[in-house]
Coordinates of C-alpha atoms in Angstrom, one line a residue:
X1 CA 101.0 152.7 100.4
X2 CA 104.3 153.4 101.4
X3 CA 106.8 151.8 99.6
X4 CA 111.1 151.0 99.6
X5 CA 113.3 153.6 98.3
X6 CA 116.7 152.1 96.4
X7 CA 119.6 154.6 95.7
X8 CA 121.7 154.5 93.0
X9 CA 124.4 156.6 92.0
X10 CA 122.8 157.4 88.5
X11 CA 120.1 156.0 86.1
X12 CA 123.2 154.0 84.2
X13 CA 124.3 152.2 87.5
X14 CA 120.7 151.2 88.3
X15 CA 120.0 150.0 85.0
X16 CA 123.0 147.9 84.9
X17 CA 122.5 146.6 88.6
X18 CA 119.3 145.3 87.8
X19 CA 120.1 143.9 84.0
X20 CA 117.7 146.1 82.6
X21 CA 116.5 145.2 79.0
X22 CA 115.1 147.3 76.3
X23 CA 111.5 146.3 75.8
X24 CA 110.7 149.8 73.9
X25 CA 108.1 151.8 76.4
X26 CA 109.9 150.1 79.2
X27 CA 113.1 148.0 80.9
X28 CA 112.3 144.6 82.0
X29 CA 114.6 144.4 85.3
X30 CA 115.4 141.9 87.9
X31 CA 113.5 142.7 91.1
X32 CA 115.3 143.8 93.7
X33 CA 113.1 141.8 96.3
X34 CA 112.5 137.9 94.5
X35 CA 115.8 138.3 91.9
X36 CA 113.7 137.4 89.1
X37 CA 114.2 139.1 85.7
X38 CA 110.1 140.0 86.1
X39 CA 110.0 143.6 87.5
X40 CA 109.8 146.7 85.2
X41 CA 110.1 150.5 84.9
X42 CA 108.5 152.8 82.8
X43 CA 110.7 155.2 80.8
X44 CA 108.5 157.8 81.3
X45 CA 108.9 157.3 85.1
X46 CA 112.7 155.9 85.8
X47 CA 111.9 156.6 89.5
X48 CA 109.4 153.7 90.1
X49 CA 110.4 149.8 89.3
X50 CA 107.5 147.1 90.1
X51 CA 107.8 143.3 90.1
X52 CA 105.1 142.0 87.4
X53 CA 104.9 139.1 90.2
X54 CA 101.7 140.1 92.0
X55 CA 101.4 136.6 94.0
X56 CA 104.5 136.1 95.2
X57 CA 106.3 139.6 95.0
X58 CA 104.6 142.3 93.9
X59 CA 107.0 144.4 95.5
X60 CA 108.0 148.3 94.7
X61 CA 110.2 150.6 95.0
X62 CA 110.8 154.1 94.7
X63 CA 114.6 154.9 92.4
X64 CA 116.5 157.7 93.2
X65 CA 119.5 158.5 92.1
X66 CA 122.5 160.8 93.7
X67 CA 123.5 162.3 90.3
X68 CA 120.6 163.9 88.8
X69 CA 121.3 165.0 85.0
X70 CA 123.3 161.7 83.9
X71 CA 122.0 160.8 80.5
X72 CA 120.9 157.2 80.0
X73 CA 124.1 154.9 78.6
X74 CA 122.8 151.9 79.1
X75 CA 122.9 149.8 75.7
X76 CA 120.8 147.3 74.4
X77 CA 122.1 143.2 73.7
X78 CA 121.5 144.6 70.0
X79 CA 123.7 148.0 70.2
X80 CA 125.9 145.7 72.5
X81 CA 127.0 142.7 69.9
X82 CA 127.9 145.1 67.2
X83 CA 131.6 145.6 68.7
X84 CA 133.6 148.3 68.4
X85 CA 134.8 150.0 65.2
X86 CA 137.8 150.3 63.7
X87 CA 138.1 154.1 65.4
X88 CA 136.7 153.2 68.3
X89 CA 139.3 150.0 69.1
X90 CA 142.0 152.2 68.3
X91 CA 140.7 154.9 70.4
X92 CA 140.6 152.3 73.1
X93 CA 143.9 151.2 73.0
X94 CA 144.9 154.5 72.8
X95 CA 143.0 155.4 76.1
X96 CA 144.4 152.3 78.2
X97 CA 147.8 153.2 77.1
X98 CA 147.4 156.4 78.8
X99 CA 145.8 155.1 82.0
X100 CA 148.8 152.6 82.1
X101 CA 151.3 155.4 81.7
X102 CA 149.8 157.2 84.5
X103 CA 149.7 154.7 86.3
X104 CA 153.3 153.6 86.4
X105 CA 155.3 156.4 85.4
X106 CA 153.5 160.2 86.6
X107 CA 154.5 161.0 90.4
X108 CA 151.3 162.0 92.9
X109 CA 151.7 163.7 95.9
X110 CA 148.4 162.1 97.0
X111 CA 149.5 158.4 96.4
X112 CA 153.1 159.0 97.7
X113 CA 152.0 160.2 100.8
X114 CA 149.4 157.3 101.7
X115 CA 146.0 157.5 99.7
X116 CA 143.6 156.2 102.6
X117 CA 146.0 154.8 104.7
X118 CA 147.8 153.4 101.5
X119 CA 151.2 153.2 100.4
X120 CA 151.7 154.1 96.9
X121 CA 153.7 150.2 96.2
X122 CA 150.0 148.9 97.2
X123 CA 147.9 151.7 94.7
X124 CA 150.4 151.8 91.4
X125 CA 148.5 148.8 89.5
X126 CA 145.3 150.3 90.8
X127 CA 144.8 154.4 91.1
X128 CA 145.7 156.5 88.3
X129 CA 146.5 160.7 89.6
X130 CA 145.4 162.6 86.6
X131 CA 146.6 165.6 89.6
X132 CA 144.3 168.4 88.2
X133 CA 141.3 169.1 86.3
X134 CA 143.6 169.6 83.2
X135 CA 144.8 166.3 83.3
X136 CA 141.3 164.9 84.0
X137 CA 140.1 166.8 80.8
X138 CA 143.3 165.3 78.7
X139 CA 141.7 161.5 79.9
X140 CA 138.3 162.6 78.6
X141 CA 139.6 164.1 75.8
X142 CA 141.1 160.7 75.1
X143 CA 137.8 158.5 75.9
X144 CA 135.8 160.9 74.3
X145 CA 134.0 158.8 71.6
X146 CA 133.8 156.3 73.3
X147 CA 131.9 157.4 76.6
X148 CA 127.6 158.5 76.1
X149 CA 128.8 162.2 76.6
X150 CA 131.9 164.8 76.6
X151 CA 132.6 164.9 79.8
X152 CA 136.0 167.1 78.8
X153 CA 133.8 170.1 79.3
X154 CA 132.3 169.3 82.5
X155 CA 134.3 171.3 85.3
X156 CA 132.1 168.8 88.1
X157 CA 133.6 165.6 86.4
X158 CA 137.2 166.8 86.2
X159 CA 137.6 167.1 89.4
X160 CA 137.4 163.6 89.9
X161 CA 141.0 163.1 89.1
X162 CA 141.6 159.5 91.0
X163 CA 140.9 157.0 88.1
X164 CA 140.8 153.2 88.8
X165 CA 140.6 151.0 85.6
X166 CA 138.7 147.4 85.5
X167 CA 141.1 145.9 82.5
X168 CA 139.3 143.3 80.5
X169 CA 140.8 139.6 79.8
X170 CA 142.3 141.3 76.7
X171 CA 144.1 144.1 78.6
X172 CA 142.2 146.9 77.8
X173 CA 140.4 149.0 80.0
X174 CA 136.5 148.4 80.1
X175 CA 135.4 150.3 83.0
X176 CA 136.7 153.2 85.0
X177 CA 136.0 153.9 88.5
X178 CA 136.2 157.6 89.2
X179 CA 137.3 159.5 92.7
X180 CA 138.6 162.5 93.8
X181 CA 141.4 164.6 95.7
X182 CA 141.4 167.6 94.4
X183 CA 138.0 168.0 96.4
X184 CA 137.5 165.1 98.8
X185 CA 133.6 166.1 99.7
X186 CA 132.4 165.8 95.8
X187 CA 129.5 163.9 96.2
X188 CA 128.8 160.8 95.2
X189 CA 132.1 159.9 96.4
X190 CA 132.3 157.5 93.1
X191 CA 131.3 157.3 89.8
X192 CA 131.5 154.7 87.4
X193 CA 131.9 154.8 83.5
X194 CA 132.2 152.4 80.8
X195 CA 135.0 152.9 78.5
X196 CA 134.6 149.6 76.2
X197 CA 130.6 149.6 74.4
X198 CA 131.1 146.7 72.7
X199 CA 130.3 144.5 75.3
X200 CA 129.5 143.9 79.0
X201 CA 132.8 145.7 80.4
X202 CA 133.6 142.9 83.6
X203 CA 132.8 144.9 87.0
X204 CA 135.0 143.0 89.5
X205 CA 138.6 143.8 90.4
X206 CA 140.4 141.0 90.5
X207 CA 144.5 140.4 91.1
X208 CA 145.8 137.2 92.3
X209 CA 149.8 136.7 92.4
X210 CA 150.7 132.8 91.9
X211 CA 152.1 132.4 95.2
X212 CA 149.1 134.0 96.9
X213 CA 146.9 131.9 99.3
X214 CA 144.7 134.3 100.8
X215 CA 142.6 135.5 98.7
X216 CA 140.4 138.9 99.8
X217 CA 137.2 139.5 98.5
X218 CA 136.0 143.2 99.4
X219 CA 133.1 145.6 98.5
X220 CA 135.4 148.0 96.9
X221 CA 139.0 148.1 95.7
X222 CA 140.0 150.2 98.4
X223 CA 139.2 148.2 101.0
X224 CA 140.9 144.5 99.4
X225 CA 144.1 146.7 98.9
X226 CA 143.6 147.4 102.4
X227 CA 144.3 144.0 103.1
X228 CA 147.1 143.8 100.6
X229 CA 148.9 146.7 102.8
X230 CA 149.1 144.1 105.6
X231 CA 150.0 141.1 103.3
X232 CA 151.7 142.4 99.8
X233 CA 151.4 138.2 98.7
X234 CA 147.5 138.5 99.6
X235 CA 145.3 137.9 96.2
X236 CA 142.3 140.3 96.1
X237 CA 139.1 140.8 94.1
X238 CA 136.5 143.4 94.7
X239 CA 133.3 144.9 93.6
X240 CA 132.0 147.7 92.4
X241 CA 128.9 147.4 94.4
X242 CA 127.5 145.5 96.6
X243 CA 125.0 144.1 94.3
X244 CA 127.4 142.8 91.7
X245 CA 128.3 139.6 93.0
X246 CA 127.1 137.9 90.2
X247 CA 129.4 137.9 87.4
X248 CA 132.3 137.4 90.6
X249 CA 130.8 134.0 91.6
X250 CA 129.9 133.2 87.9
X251 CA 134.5 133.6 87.9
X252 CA 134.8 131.8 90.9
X253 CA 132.9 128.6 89.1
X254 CA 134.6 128.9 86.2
X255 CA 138.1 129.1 87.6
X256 CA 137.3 126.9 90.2
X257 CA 140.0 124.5 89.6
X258 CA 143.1 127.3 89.6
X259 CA 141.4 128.3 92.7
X260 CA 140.3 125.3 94.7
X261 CA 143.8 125.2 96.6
X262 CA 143.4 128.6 97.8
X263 CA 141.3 130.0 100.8
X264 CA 139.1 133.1 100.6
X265 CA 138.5 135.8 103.2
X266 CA 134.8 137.5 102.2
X267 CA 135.1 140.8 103.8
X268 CA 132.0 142.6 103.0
X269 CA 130.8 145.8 104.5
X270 CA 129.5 145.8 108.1
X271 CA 125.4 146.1 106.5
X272 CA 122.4 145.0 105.2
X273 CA 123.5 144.8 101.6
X274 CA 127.0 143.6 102.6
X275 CA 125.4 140.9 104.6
X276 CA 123.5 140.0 101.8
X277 CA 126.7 139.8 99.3
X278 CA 128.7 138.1 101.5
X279 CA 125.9 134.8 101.8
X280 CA 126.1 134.6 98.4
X281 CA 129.6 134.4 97.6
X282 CA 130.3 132.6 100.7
X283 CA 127.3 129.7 99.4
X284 CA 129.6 130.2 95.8
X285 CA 132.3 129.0 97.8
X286 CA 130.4 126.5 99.5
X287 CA 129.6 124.9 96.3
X288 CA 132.9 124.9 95.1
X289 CA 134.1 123.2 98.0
X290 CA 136.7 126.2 98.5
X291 CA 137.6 126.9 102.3
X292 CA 136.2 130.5 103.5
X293 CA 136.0 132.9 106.6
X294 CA 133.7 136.0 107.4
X295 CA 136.2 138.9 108.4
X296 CA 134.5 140.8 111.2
X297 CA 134.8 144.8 112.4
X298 CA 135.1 146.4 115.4
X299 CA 132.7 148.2 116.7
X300 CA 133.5 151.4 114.8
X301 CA 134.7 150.0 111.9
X302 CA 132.4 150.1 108.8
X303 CA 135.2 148.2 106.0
X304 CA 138.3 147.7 105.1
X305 CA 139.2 150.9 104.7
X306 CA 137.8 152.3 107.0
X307 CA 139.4 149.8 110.0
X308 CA 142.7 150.3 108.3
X309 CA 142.5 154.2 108.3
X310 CA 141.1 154.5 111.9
X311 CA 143.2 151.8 113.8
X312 CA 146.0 150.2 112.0
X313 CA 147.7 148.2 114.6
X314 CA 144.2 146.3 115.4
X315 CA 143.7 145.9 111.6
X316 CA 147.0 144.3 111.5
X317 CA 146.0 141.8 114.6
X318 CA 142.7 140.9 113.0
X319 CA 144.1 139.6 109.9
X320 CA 146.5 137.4 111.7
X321 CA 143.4 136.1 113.7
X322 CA 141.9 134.8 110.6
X323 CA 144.8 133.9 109.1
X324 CA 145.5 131.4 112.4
X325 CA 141.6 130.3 111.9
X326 CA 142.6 129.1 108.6
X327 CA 145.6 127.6 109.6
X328 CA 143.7 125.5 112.2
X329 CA 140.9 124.9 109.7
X330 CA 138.4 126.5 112.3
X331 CA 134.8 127.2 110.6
X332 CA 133.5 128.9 113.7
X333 CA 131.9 132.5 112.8
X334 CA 131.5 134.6 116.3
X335 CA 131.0 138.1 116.1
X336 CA 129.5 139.8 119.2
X337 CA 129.4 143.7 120.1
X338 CA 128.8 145.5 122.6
X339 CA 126.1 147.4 121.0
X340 CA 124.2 144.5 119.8
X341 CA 121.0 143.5 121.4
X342 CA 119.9 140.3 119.8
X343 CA 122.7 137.2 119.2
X344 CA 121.8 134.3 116.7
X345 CA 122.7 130.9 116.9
X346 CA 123.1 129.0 114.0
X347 CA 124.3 126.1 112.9
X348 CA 126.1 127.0 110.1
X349 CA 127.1 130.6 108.6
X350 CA 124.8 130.7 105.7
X351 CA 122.2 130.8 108.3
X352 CA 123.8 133.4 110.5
X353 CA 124.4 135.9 107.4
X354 CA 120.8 135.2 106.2
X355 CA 119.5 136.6 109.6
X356 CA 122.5 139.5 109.3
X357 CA 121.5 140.1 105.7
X358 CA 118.0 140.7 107.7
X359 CA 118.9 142.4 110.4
X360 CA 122.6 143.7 110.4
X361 CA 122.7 144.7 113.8
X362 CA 122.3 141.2 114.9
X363 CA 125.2 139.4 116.4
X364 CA 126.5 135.9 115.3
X365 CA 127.4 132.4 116.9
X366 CA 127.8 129.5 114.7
X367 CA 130.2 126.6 115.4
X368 CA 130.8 124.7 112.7
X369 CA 132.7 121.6 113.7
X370 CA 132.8 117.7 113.4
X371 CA 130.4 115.6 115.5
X372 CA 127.9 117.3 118.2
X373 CA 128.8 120.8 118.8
X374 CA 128.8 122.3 122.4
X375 CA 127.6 126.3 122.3
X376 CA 127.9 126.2 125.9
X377 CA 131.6 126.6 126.3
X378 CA 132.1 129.2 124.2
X379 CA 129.2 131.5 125.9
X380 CA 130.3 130.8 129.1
X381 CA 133.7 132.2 128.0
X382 CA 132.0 135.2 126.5
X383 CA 129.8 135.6 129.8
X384 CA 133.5 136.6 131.7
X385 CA 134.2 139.0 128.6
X386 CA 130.9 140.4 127.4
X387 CA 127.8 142.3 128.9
X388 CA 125.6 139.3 128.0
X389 CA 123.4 139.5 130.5
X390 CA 120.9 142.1 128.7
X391 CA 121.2 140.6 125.2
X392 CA 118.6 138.4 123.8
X393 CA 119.8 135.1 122.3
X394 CA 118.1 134.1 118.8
X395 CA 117.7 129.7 118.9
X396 CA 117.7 129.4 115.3
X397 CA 118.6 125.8 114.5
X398 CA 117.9 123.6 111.7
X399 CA 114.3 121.6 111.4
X400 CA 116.4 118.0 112.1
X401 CA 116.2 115.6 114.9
X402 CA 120.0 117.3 116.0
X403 CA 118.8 120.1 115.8
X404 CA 116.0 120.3 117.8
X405 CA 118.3 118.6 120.7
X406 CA 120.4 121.4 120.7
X407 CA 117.7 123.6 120.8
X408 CA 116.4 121.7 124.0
X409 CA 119.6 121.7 125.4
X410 CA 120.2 125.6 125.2
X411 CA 116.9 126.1 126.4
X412 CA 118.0 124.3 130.0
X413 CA 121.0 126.0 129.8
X414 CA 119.6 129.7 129.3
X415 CA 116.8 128.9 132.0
X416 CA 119.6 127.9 133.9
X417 CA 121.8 130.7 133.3
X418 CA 118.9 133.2 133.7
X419 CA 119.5 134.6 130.5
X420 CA 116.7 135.6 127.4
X421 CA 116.2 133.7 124.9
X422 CA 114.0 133.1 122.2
X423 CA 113.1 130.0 119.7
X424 CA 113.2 131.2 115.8
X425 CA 110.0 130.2 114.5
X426 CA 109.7 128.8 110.9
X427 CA 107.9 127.0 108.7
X428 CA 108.6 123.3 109.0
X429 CA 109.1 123.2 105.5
X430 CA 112.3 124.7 105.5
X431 CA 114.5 122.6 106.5
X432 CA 117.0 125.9 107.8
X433 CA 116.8 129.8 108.4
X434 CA 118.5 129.5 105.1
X435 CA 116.5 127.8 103.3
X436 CA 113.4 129.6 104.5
X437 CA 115.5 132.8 103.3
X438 CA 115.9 131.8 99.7
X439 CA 112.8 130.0 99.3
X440 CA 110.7 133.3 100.5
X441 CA 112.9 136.0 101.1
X442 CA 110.4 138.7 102.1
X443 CA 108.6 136.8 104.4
X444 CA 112.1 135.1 106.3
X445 CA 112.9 139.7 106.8
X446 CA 109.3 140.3 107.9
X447 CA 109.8 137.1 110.6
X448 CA 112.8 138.0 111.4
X449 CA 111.0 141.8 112.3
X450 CA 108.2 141.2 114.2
X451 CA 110.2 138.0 116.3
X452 CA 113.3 140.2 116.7
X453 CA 111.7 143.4 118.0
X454 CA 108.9 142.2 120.1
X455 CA 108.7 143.6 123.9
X456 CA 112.1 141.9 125.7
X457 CA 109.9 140.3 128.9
X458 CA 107.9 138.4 126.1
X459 CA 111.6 136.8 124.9
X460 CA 111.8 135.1 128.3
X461 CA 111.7 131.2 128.4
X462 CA 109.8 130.5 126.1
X463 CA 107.8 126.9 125.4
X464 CA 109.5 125.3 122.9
X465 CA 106.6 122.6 122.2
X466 CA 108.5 121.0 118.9

């Protein structure tokens, strides 16, 4: 039986990603597949987690982990509500004040000159340059007592001299992301630490100036503050995975009021698991009834980052684009490459980025709009711009009586047009793709599979008897 492999940076990150809990022999973890708290893993055998769920999961996976003699850190609810003590708080406070020294008073030749394609105004609040493997030792030195290990001694770990703090509510430092210059191919590229036992340190970056009204949410720091290099007013927040949207949404509800008047720009990486983040803040949002867009990539573009670094005019352009979107209140998400050989439509972008979450390489057309909406415009348009001619368009419209006469309607229009097409099938349960998605999870990915990939001449006007 073959089964999915999940890679994690180290045992601590996976046990944390998943909410692992001490049950003695074993964690009791949240499945990776279902997202219920039912899946386990042996401590005897930390590369294998199962979900308990035979019926309706049963899924596995294989665990492996990019940093292969980490020690286990991960504490207990028990270990975790005893707080610090007395030594260890004023170790802490000790330790922040020296990651807020460096980071506003010690020069960098790295930051000055543009960390990433960032100018050191943007970085200051966020990158601390401990320079060289001396300083880096001098920071561990400070944290040591309150970290599972001394890492002080570890000539791999002190080269990791780019330090960015999460502070906590009560401006300490909880968690600290860990990078480096010194040798830019150290792999993993990141490594996270927790600074602050006493409780769950908050793993989200967030940093929202009053007069903000964008706010960025990215997959990593690096790419928000890419965002802020275009717009210094821009508010960010960022994660430090893209599995840990959790504890940002449970922020989002809980501040929802300071927040309402603002508008959100969820730029998640161009992936699966980016896909996957981005439908569940955007639904966050939804709920909250706070207005949103999906930032989309170029072709060659990856993140953030990674746009900004590798074309930084078109970076520029693009955030203006969304920033007009929001300015018009357009809901419309549209995102179709060259490369892509299946386009969904949807009617609304929970759908879309439940397909994308699915099947990334997927494009996307969803107009969201008042009254009956017209997709036929808007591909005719694309038709004079894009090679549409060999893509295969996904019908995926909701179970209603609208939406079934939009799915007729595209249907005479494809035959018309002589383009392919194919009619999402699903169970008539589910009232939309996205509710088929979060109702049954694994069996929307294996539909989307086997309808997605069969042979292209089978795609061709099909029946659609509904």
């Amino acid at each position: 039986m073959s089964h999915n492999k999940l890679i994690y940076q180290d045992i601590n990150e996976m046990l944390a990603e998943l909410n692992a809990k001490d049950r003695g022999r074993y964690f009791i973890c949240t499945c990776p597949e279902c997202q219920q708290q039912e899946a386990f893993i042996y401590k005897n055998n930390m590369n294998f987690i199962q979900c308990n769920r035979e019926n309706t999961c049963g899924e596995r996976f294989i665990l492996t982990y990019e940093e292969k003699e980490t020690e286990i850190s991960y504490s207990t609810e028990k270990e975790k509500s005893k707080g610090l003590t007395v030594k260890q708080a004023k170790q802490l406070d000790e330790f922040t004040s020296l990651i807020n020294h460096v980071l506003h008073n010690i020069e960098s030749d790295t930051l000055d000159n543009g960390y990433r394609g960032l100018s050191r105004s943007t970085t200051t609040p966020f990158i601390a340059d401990f320079s060289k493997p001396e300083g880096v030792k001098l920071m561990f030195d400070y944290a040591n007592g309150l970290l599972p290990k001394n890492y002080a001694d570890n000539d791999w770990m002190c080269q990791r001299n780019l330090v960015l703090p999460l502070f906590e509510e009560d401006g300490r430092v909880g968690r600290i992301l860990l990078r480096s210059s010194i040798n830019p191919n150290l792999e993993p590229k990141e490594i996270q630490l927790i600074v602050n036992p006493s409780n769950d340190a908050r793993d989200f970056f967030v940093d929202i100036p009053e007069e903000s009204q964008t706010i960025v949410i990215g997959e990593a720091i690096l790419d928000s503050l890419s965002f802020r290099e275009v717009d210094e007013q821009v508010g960010i927040m960022a994660l430090t995975g893209s599995r840990k949207y959790k504890s940002l949404c449970n922020y989002i509800k809980d501040n929802k009021e300071k927040l309402r008047q603002k508008r959100f720009l969820v730029a998640m990486d161009d992936d699966a698991a980016g896909y996957k983040s981005a439908k569940e803040i955007s639904s966050c949002l939804e709920e909250e009834q706070v207005d949103y867009q999906i930032f989309i990539y170029p072709e060659n573009c990856k993140d953030g980052n990674d746009f900004l670094v590798k074309e930084t005019e078109k970076f520029h352009r693009y955030f203006q684009f969304f920033d007009k979107k929001f300015e018009v209140n357009s809901r419309n998400y549209i995102d179709i490459k060259k490369s892509m050989q299946h386009v969904v439509i949807c009617d609304s972008r929970l759908d879309a980025l439940s397909f994308r979450s699915a099947h990334p390489e997927c494009g996307a057309l969803v107009l969201e709009e008042e009254g009956k909406v017209d997709f036929k415009e808007p591909i005719m348009k694309l038709l004079l711009s894009k090679e549409l001619q060999q893509k295969t368009f996904i019908l995926a419209m909701p179970h209603t009586t609208e939406g079934q006469e939009v799915t007729r309607e595209l249907i005479d229009f494809f035959n018309n047009m002589d383009l392919k097409y194919k009619v999402f099938e699903y169970p008539a349960d589910a009232l939309s793709p996205l509710e088929f998605s979060v109702d049954d999870p694994k069996c929307f990915k294996k539909c989307v599979e086997q309808q997605f990939f069969k042979k292209e001449h089978l795609m061709q006007k099909v029946p659609y008897d509904r």
